CSV table of C-alpha atoms and ligand atoms in Angstrom, one decimal:
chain,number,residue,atom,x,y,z
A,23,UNK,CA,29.1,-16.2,9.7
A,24,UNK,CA,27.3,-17.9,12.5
A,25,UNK,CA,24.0,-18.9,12.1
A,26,UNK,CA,21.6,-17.4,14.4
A,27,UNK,CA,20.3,-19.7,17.3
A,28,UNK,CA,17.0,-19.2,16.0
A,29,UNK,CA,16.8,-19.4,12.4
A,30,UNK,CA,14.6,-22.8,12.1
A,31,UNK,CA,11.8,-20.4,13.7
A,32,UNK,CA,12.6,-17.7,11.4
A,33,UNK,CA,12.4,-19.5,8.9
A,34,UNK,CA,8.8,-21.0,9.5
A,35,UNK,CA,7.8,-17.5,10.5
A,36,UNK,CA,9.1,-16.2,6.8
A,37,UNK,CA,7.1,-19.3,5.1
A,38,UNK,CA,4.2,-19.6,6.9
A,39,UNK,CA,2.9,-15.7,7.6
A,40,UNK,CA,5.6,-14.4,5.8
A,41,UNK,CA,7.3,-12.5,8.4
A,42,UNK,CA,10.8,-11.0,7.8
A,43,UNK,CA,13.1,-11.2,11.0
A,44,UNK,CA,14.8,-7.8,9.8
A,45,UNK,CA,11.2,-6.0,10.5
A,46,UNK,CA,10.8,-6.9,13.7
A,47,UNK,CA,14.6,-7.4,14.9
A,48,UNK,CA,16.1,-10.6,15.4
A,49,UNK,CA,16.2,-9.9,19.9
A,50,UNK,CA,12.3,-9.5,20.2
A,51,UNK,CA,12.2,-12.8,18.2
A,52,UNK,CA,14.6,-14.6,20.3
A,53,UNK,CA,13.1,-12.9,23.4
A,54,UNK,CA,9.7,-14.6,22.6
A,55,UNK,CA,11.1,-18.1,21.4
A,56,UNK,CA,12.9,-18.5,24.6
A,57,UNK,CA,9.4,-17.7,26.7
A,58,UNK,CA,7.2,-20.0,24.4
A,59,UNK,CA,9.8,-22.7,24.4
A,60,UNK,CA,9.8,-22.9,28.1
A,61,UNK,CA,6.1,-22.8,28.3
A,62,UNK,CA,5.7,-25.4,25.9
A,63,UNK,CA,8.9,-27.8,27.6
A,64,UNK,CA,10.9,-28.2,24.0
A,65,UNK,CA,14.3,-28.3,24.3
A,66,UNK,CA,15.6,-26.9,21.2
A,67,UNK,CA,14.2,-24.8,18.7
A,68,UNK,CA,14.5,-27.9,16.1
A,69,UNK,CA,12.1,-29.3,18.2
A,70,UNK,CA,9.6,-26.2,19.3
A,71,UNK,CA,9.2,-25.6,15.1
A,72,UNK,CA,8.2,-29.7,15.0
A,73,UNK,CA,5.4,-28.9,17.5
A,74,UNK,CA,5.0,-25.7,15.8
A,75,UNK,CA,3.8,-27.4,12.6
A,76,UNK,CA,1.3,-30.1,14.5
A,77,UNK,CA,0.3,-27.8,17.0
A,78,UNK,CA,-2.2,-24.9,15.5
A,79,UNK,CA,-2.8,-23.7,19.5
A,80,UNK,CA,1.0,-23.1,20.1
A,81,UNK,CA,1.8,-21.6,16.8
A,82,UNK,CA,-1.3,-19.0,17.3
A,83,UNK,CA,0.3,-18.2,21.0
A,84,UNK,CA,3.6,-17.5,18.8
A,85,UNK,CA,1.9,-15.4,16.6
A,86,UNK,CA,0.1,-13.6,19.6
A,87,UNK,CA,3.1,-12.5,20.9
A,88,UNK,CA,5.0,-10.9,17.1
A,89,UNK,CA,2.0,-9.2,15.3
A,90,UNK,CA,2.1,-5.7,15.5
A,91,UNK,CA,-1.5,-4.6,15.9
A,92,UNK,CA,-1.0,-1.0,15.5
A,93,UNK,CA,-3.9,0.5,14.2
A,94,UNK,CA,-6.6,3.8,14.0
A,95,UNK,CA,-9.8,5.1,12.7
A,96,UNK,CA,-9.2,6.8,9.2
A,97,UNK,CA,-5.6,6.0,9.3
A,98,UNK,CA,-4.3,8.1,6.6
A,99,UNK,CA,-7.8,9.8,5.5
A,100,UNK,CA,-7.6,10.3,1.7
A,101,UNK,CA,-7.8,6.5,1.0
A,102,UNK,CA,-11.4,6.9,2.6
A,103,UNK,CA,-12.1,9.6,0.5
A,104,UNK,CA,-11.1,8.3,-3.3
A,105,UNK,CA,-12.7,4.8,-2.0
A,106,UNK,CA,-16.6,6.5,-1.4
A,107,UNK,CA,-16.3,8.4,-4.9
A,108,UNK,CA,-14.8,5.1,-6.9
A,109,UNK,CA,-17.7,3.4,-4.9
A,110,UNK,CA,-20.4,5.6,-6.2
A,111,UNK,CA,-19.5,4.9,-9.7
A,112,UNK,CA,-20.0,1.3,-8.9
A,113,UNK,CA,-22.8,-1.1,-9.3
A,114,UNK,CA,-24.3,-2.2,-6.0
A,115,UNK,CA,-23.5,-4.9,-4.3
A,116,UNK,CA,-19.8,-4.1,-3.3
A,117,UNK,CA,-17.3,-6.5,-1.9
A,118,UNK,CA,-14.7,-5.0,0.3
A,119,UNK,CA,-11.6,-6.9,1.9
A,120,UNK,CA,-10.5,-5.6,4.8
A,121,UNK,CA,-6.9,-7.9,5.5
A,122,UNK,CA,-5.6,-7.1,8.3
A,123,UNK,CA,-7.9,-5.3,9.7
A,124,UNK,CA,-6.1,-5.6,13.3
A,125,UNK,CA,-8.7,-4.8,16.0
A,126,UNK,CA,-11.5,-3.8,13.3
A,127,UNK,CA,-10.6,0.0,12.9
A,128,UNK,CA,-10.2,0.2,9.4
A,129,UNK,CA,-13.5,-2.1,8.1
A,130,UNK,CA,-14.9,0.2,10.0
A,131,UNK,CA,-14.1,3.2,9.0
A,132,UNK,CA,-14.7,2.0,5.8
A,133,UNK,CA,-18.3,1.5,6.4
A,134,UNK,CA,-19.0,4.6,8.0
A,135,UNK,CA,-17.1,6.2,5.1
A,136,UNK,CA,-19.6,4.6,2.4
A,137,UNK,CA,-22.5,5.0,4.9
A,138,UNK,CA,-21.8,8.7,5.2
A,139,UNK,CA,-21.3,9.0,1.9
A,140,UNK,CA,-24.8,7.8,1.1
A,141,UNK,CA,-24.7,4.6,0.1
A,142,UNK,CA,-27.6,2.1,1.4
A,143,UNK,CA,-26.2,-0.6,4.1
A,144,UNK,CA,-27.2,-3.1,2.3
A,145,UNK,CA,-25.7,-1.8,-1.0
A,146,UNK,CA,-21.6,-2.9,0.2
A,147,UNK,CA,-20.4,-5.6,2.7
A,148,UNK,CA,-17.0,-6.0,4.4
A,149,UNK,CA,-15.2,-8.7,5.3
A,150,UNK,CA,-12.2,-8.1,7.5
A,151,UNK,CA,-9.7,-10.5,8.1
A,152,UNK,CA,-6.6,-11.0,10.8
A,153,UNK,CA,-4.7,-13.6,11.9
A,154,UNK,CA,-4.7,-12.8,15.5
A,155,UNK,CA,-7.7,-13.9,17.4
A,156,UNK,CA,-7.1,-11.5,20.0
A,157,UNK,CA,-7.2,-8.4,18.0
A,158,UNK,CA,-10.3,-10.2,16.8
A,159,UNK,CA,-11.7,-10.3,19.7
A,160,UNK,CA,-11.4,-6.6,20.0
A,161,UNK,CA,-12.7,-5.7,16.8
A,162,UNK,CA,-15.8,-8.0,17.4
A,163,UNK,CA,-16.6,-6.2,21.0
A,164,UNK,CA,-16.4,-2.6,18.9
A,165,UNK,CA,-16.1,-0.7,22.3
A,166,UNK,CA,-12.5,1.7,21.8
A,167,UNK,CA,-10.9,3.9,23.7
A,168,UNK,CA,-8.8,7.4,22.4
A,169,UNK,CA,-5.6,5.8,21.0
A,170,UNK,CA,-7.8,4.6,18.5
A,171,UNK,CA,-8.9,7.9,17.4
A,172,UNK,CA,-5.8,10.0,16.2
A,173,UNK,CA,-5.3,12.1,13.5
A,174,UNK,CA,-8.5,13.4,11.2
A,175,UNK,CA,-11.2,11.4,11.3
A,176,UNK,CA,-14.1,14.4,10.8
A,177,UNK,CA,-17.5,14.1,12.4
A,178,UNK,CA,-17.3,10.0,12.7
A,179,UNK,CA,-17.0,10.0,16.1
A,180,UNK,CA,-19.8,12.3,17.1
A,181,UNK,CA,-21.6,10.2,14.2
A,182,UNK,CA,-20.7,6.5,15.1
A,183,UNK,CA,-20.1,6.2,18.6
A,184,UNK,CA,-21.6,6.9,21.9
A,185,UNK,CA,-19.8,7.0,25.0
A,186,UNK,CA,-20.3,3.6,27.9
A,187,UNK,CA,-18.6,3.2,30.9
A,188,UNK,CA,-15.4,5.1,30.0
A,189,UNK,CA,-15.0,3.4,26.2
A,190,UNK,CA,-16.3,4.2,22.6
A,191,UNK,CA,-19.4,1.7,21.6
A,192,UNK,CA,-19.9,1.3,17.7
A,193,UNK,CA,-23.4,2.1,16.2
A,194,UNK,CA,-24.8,-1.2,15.6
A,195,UNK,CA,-25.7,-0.7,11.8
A,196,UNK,CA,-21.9,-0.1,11.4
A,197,UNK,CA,-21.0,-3.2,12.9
A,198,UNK,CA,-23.5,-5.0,10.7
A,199,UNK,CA,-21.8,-4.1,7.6
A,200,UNK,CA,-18.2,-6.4,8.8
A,201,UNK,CA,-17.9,-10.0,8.9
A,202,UNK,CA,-14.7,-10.5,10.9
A,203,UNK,CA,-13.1,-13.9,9.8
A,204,UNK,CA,-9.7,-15.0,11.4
A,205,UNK,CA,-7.4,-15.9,8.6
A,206,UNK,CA,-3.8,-15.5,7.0
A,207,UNK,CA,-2.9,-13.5,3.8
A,208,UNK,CA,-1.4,-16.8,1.8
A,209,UNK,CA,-3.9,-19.0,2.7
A,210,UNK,CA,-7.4,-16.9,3.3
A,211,UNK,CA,-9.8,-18.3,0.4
A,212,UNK,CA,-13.2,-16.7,0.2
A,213,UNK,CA,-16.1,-17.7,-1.9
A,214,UNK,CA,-15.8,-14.3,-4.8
A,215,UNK,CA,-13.3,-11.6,-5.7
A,216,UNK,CA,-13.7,-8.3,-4.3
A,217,UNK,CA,-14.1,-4.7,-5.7
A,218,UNK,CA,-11.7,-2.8,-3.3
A,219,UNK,CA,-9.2,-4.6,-1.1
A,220,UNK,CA,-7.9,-2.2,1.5
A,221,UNK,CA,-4.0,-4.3,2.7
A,222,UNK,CA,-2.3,-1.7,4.4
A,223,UNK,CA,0.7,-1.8,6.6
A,224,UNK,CA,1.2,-5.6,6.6
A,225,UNK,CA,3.5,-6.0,3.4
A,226,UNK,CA,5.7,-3.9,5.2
A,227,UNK,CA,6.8,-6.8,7.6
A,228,UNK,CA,7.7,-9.0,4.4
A,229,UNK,CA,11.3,-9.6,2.7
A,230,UNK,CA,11.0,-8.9,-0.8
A,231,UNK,CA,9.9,-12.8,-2.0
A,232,UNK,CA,7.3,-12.6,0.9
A,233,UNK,CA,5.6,-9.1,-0.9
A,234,UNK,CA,5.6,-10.8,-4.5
A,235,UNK,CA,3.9,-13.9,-3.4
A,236,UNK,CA,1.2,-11.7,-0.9
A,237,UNK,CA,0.8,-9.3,-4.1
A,238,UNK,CA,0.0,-12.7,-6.1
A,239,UNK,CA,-2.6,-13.8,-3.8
A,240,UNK,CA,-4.0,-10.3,-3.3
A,241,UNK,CA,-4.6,-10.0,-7.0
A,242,UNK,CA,-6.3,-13.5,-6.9
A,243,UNK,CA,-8.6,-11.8,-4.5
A,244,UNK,CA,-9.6,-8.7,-6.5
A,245,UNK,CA,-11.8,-8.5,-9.6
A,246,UNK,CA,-10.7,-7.6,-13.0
A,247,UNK,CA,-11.5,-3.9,-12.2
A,248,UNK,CA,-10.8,-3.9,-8.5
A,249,UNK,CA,-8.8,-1.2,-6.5
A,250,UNK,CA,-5.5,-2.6,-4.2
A,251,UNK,CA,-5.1,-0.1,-1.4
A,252,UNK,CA,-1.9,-0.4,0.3
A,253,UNK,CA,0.2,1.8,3.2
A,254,UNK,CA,2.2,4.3,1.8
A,255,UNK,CA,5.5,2.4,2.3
A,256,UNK,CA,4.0,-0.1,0.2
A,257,UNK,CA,3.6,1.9,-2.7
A,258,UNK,CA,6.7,1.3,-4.4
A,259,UNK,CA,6.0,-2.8,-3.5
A,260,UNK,CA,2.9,-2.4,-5.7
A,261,UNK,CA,4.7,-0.5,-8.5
A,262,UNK,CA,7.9,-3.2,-8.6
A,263,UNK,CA,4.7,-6.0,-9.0
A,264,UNK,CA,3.8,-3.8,-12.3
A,265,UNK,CA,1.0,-2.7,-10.9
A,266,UNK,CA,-0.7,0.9,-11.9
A,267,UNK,CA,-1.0,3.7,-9.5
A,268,UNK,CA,-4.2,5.7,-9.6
A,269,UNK,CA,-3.3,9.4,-10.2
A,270,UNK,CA,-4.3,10.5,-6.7
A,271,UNK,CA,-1.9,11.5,-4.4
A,272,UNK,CA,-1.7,10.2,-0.8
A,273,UNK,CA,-4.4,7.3,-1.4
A,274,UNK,CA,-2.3,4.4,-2.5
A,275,UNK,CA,-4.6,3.2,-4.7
A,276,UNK,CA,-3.4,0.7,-7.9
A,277,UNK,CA,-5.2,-1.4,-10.5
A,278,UNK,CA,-3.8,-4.8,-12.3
A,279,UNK,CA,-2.5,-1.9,-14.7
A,280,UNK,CA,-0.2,0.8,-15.1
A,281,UNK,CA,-2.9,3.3,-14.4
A,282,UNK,CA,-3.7,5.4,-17.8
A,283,UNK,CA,-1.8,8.7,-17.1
A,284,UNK,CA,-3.8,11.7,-16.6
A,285,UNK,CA,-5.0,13.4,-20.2
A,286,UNK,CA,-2.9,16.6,-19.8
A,287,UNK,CA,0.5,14.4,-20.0
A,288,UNK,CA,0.0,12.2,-22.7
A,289,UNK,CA,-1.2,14.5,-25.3
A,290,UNK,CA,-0.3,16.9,-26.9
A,291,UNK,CA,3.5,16.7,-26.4
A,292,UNK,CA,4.4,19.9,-26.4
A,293,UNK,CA,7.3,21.2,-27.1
A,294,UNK,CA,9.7,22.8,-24.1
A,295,UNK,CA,9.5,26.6,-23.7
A,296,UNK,CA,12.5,28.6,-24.3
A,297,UNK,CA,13.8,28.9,-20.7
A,298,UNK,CA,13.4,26.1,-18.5
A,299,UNK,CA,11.2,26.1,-15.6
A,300,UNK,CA,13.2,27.2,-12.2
A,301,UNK,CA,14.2,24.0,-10.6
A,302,UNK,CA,13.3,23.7,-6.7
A,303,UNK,CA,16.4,23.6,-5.1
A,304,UNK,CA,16.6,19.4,-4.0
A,305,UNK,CA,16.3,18.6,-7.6
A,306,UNK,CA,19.8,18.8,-9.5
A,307,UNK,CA,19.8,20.4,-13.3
A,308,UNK,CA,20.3,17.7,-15.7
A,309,UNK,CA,21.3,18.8,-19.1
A,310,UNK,CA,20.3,16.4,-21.3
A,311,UNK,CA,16.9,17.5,-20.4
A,312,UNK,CA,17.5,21.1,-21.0
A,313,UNK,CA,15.5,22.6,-24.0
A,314,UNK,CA,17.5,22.4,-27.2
A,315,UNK,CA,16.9,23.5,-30.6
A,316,UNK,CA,13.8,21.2,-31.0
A,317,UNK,CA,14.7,17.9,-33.7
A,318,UNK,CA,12.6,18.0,-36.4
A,319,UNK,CA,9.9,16.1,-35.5
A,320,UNK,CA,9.9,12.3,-36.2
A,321,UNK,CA,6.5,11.3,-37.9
A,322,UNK,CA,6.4,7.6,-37.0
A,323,UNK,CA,7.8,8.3,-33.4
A,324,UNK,CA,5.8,6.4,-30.2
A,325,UNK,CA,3.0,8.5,-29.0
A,326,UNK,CA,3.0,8.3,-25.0
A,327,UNK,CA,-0.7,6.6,-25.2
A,328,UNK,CA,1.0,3.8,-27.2
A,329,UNK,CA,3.7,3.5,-25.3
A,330,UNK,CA,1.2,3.9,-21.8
A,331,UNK,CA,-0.3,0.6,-23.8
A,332,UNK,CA,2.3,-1.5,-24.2
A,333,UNK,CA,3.7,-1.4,-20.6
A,334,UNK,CA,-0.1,-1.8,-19.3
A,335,UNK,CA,0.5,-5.3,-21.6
A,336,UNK,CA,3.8,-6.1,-19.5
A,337,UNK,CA,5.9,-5.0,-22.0
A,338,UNK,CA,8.2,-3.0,-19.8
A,339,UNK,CA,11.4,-3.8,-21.4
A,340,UNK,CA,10.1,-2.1,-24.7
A,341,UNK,CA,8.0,0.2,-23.3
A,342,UNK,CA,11.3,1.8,-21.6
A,343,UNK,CA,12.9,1.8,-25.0
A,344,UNK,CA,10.1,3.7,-27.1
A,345,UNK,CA,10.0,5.9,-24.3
A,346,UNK,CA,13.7,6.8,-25.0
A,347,UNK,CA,12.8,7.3,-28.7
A,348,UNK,CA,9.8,9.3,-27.8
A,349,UNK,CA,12.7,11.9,-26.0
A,350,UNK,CA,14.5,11.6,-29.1
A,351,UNK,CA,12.4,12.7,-31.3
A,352,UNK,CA,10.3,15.3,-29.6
A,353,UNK,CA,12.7,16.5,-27.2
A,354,UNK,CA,12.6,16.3,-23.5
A,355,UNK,CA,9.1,16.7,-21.4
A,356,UNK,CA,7.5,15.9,-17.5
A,357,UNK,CA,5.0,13.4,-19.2
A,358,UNK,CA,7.2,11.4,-20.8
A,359,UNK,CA,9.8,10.9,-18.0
A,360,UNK,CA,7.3,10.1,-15.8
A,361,UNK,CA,5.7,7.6,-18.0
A,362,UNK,CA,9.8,6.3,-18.2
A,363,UNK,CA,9.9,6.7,-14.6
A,364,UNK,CA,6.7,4.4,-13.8
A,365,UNK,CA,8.2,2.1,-15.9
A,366,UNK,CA,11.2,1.7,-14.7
A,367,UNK,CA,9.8,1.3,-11.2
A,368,UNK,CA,7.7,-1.8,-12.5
A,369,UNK,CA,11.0,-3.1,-13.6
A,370,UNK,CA,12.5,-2.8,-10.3
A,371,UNK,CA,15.2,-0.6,-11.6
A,372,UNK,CA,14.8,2.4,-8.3
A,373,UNK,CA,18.1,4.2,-9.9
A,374,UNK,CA,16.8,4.5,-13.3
A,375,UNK,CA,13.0,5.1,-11.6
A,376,UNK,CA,14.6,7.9,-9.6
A,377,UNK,CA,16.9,9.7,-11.7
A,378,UNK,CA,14.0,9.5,-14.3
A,379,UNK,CA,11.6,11.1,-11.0
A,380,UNK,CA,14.1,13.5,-11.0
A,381,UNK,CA,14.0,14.9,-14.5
A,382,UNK,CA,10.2,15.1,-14.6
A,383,UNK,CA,10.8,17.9,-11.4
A,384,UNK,CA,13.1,19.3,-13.1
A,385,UNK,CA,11.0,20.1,-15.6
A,386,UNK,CA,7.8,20.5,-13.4
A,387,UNK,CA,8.9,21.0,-9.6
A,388,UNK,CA,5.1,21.2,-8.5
A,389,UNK,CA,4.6,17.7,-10.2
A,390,UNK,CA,2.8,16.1,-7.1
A,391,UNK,CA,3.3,12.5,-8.3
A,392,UNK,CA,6.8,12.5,-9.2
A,393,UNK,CA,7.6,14.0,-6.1
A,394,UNK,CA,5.4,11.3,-4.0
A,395,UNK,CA,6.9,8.2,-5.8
A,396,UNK,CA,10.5,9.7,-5.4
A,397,UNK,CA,9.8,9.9,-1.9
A,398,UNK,CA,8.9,6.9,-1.5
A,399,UNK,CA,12.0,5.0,-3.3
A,400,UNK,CA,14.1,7.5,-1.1
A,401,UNK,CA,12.3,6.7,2.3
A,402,UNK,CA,12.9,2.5,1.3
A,403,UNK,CA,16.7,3.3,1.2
A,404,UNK,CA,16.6,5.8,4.3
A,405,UNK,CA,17.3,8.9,2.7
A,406,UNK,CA,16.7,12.2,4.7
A,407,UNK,CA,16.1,13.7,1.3
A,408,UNK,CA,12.4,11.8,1.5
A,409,UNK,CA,11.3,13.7,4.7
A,410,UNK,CA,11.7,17.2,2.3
A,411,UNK,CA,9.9,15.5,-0.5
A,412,UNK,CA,7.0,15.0,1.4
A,413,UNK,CA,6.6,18.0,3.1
A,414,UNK,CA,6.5,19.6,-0.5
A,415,UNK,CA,3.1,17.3,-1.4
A,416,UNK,CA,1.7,18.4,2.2
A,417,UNK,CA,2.1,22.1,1.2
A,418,UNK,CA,-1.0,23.3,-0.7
A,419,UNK,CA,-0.3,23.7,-4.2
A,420,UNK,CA,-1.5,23.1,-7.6
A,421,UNK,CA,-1.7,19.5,-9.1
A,422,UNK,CA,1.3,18.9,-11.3
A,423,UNK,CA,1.0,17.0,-14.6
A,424,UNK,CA,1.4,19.7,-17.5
A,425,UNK,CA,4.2,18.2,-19.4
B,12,SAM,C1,-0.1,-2.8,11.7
B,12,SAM,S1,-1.6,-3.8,11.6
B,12,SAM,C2,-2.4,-3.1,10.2
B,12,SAM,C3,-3.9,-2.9,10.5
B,12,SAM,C4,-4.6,-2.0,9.4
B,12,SAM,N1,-4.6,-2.6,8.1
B,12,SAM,C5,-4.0,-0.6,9.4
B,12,SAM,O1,-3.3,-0.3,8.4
B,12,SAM,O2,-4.2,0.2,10.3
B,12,SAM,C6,-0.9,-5.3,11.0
B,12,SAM,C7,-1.8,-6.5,11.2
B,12,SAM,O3,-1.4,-7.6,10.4
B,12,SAM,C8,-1.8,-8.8,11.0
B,12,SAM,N2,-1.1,-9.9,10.3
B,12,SAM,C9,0.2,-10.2,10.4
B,12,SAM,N3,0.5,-11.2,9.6
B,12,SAM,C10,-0.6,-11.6,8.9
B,12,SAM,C11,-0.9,-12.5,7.9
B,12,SAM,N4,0.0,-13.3,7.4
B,12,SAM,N5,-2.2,-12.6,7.5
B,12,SAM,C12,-3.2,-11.8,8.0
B,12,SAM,N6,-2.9,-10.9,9.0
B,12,SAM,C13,-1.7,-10.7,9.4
B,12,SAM,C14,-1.5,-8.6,12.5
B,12,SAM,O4,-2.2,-9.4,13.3
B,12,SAM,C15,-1.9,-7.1,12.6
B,12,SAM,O5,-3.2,-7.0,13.2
């Protein structure tokens, strides 16, 4: 195997913002090495990555040219919506993270969310971090044109904005609720932890290593009680670092812990009902989770809360066992594969997370969670199936959950 011409770079990219060659493609990188050598008169890319490291004006020219800015007002809206009711059951004054916030739409759509939602201005504040000056400098001018509305984003516009010389100016109490601070993800250090961090679509250029150790810093960054909210490719990132997903589809919202499951799955277990629920046809029949003549029941056998308890203590390993005796002893049901299949997704094990996924639809097609977090191990392996999965959460229908 020949080593790529540029691999000193990529690696410096890798350790110093973390950037995975892979999610950008290994031409573009080579494409913009070659420019910003030549500019910069190195010779070799041994000796570019030298300057790089001395040299904080050429590596932010480098970093000009690879981040991907892409970003809208209320991307993906229902991460707005569970942030301004988590918000109101907060105490006052909220710290929010914004990181990356690109060129400044997402802090600020957070603030207008809170704002319309109620809360006083000076009741939240926002910081909202990048590491490209340039997009920076956009967010800090505020003045956007149409790509930057897409998609749902209600009444802000007609709200927020007024129209000047052919652009989109902010409202100036908006703007007053973000601090824009140029930064990077592994070494940003602000004075307090926040209550909501909102990391979306960043992760996503990582390798593996590169999420763990942005996770890491991300929690050292959020309070005890704080809410991580991540893209929806990142989802299964969070759930591999053990952390909990809150119970709302579509948001992307997770806490330190595995997030308590929702009271109708953890108790009662009840026993299966005589004939099995249809299955929907992309789920296949298992048969050990078929109802059988129900065991007698096994007095000193896990309940789910305990087992919910242990895993939220790390105990993953064990928690996967007692789930296994829970299914023993009271038979197969949704709640407790999912609660085996959360599990297993902290532990990194996708095949035993997914065929797990796949039992709890088995038993409950219209579980809405199961079907999200199997979509989301399919999409990270490139599986058509994942497309399906999601168009089955988009379809109105009942929450799932009854076990
Ligand atoms: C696709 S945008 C995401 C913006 C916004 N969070 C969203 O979801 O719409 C990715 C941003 O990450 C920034 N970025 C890349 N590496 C970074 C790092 N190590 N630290 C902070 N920001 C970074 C880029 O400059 C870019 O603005």
């Amino acid at each position: 195997m020949t080593l790529s011409p540029t691999a000193p770079l990529e690696e410096f990219l890798r350790e110093t913002i973390g950037l995975a060659t892979d999610s950008l493609g290994r031409g573009l990188i080579e494409r913009v090495a070659r420019k910003r050598m030549e500019a910069a008169g190195c010779a070799d890319v041994e000796e570019y990555v030298r300057r790089l490291r001395g040299d904080e004006r050429l590596r932010q020219q480098l970093i000009e040219d690879l981040v991907v800015p892409e970003t809208w007002f209320f991307r993906d809206r229902q991460p707005f919506v569970l942030l301004t009711e988590l918000a109101a059951k907060r105490q006052a004054p909220l710290r929010l993270l914004s990181m990356p916030c690109s060129t400044g739409e997402e802090p600020y759509s957070l603030a207008m969310a809170l704002l319309d939602a109620g809360l006083a201005p000076d009741s939240f504040c926002i910081d909202a971090v990048d590491i490209s000056e340039v997009s920076l400098g956009v967010a800090k001018a505020a003045g956007y044109g149409s790509n930057s509305f897409r998609g749902d984003q209600g009444a802000a516009r007609e709200t927020w904005f007024r129209a000047e010389d052919g652009r989109w100016r902010l409202d100036p109490l908006v703007r007053s609720r973000v601090t824009f601070h140029h930064g990077n993800l592994f070494t940003f250090a602000p004075s307090g932890r926040y209550d909501f961090i909102f990391c979306r679509n960043l992760l996503i250029y990582f390798d593996a290593p590169a999420q763990g150790a942005a996770v890491r810093r991300l929690l050292g960054l959020l309070r005890e009680d704080g809410v991580l909210f991540v893209g929806h490719a990142e989802a299964a990132v969070m759930l591999r670092e053990g952390l909990g997903p809150l119970p709302v589809p579509r948001a992307f919202a997770f806490t330190r812990r595995l997030a308590a499951a929702p009271k109708a799955e953890v108790a009662p277990v009840r026993r299966q009902p005589a004939t099995p629920k249809p299955a929907a046809p992309a789920v296949l029949p298992f048969a050990d989770v078929k109802p059988r003549p129900a065991a007698a029941p096994v007095a000193d056998a896990p309940s789910l809360e305990a087992i919910q308890a242990l895993a939220d203590r790390g105990r993953l390993d064990e928690a996967a066992g007692q789930v296994q005796a829970h299914l023993v002893a009271h038979g197969p049901g949704a709640a407790a594969y999912h609660l085996l299949a959360i599990i297993q997704d902290a532990r990194g094990d996708a095949a035993a997370a997914e065929a797990a996924y796949r039992k709890v639809l088995y038993l409950n097609p219209r579980h809405e969670e199961a079907v999200l977090h199997l979509a989301l191990l399919l999409e990270k392996r490139g599986d058509p199936e994942a497309a399906r999965l999601r168009q089955r959460v988009r379809r109105p229908a009942g929450r799932g959950g009854d076990a």
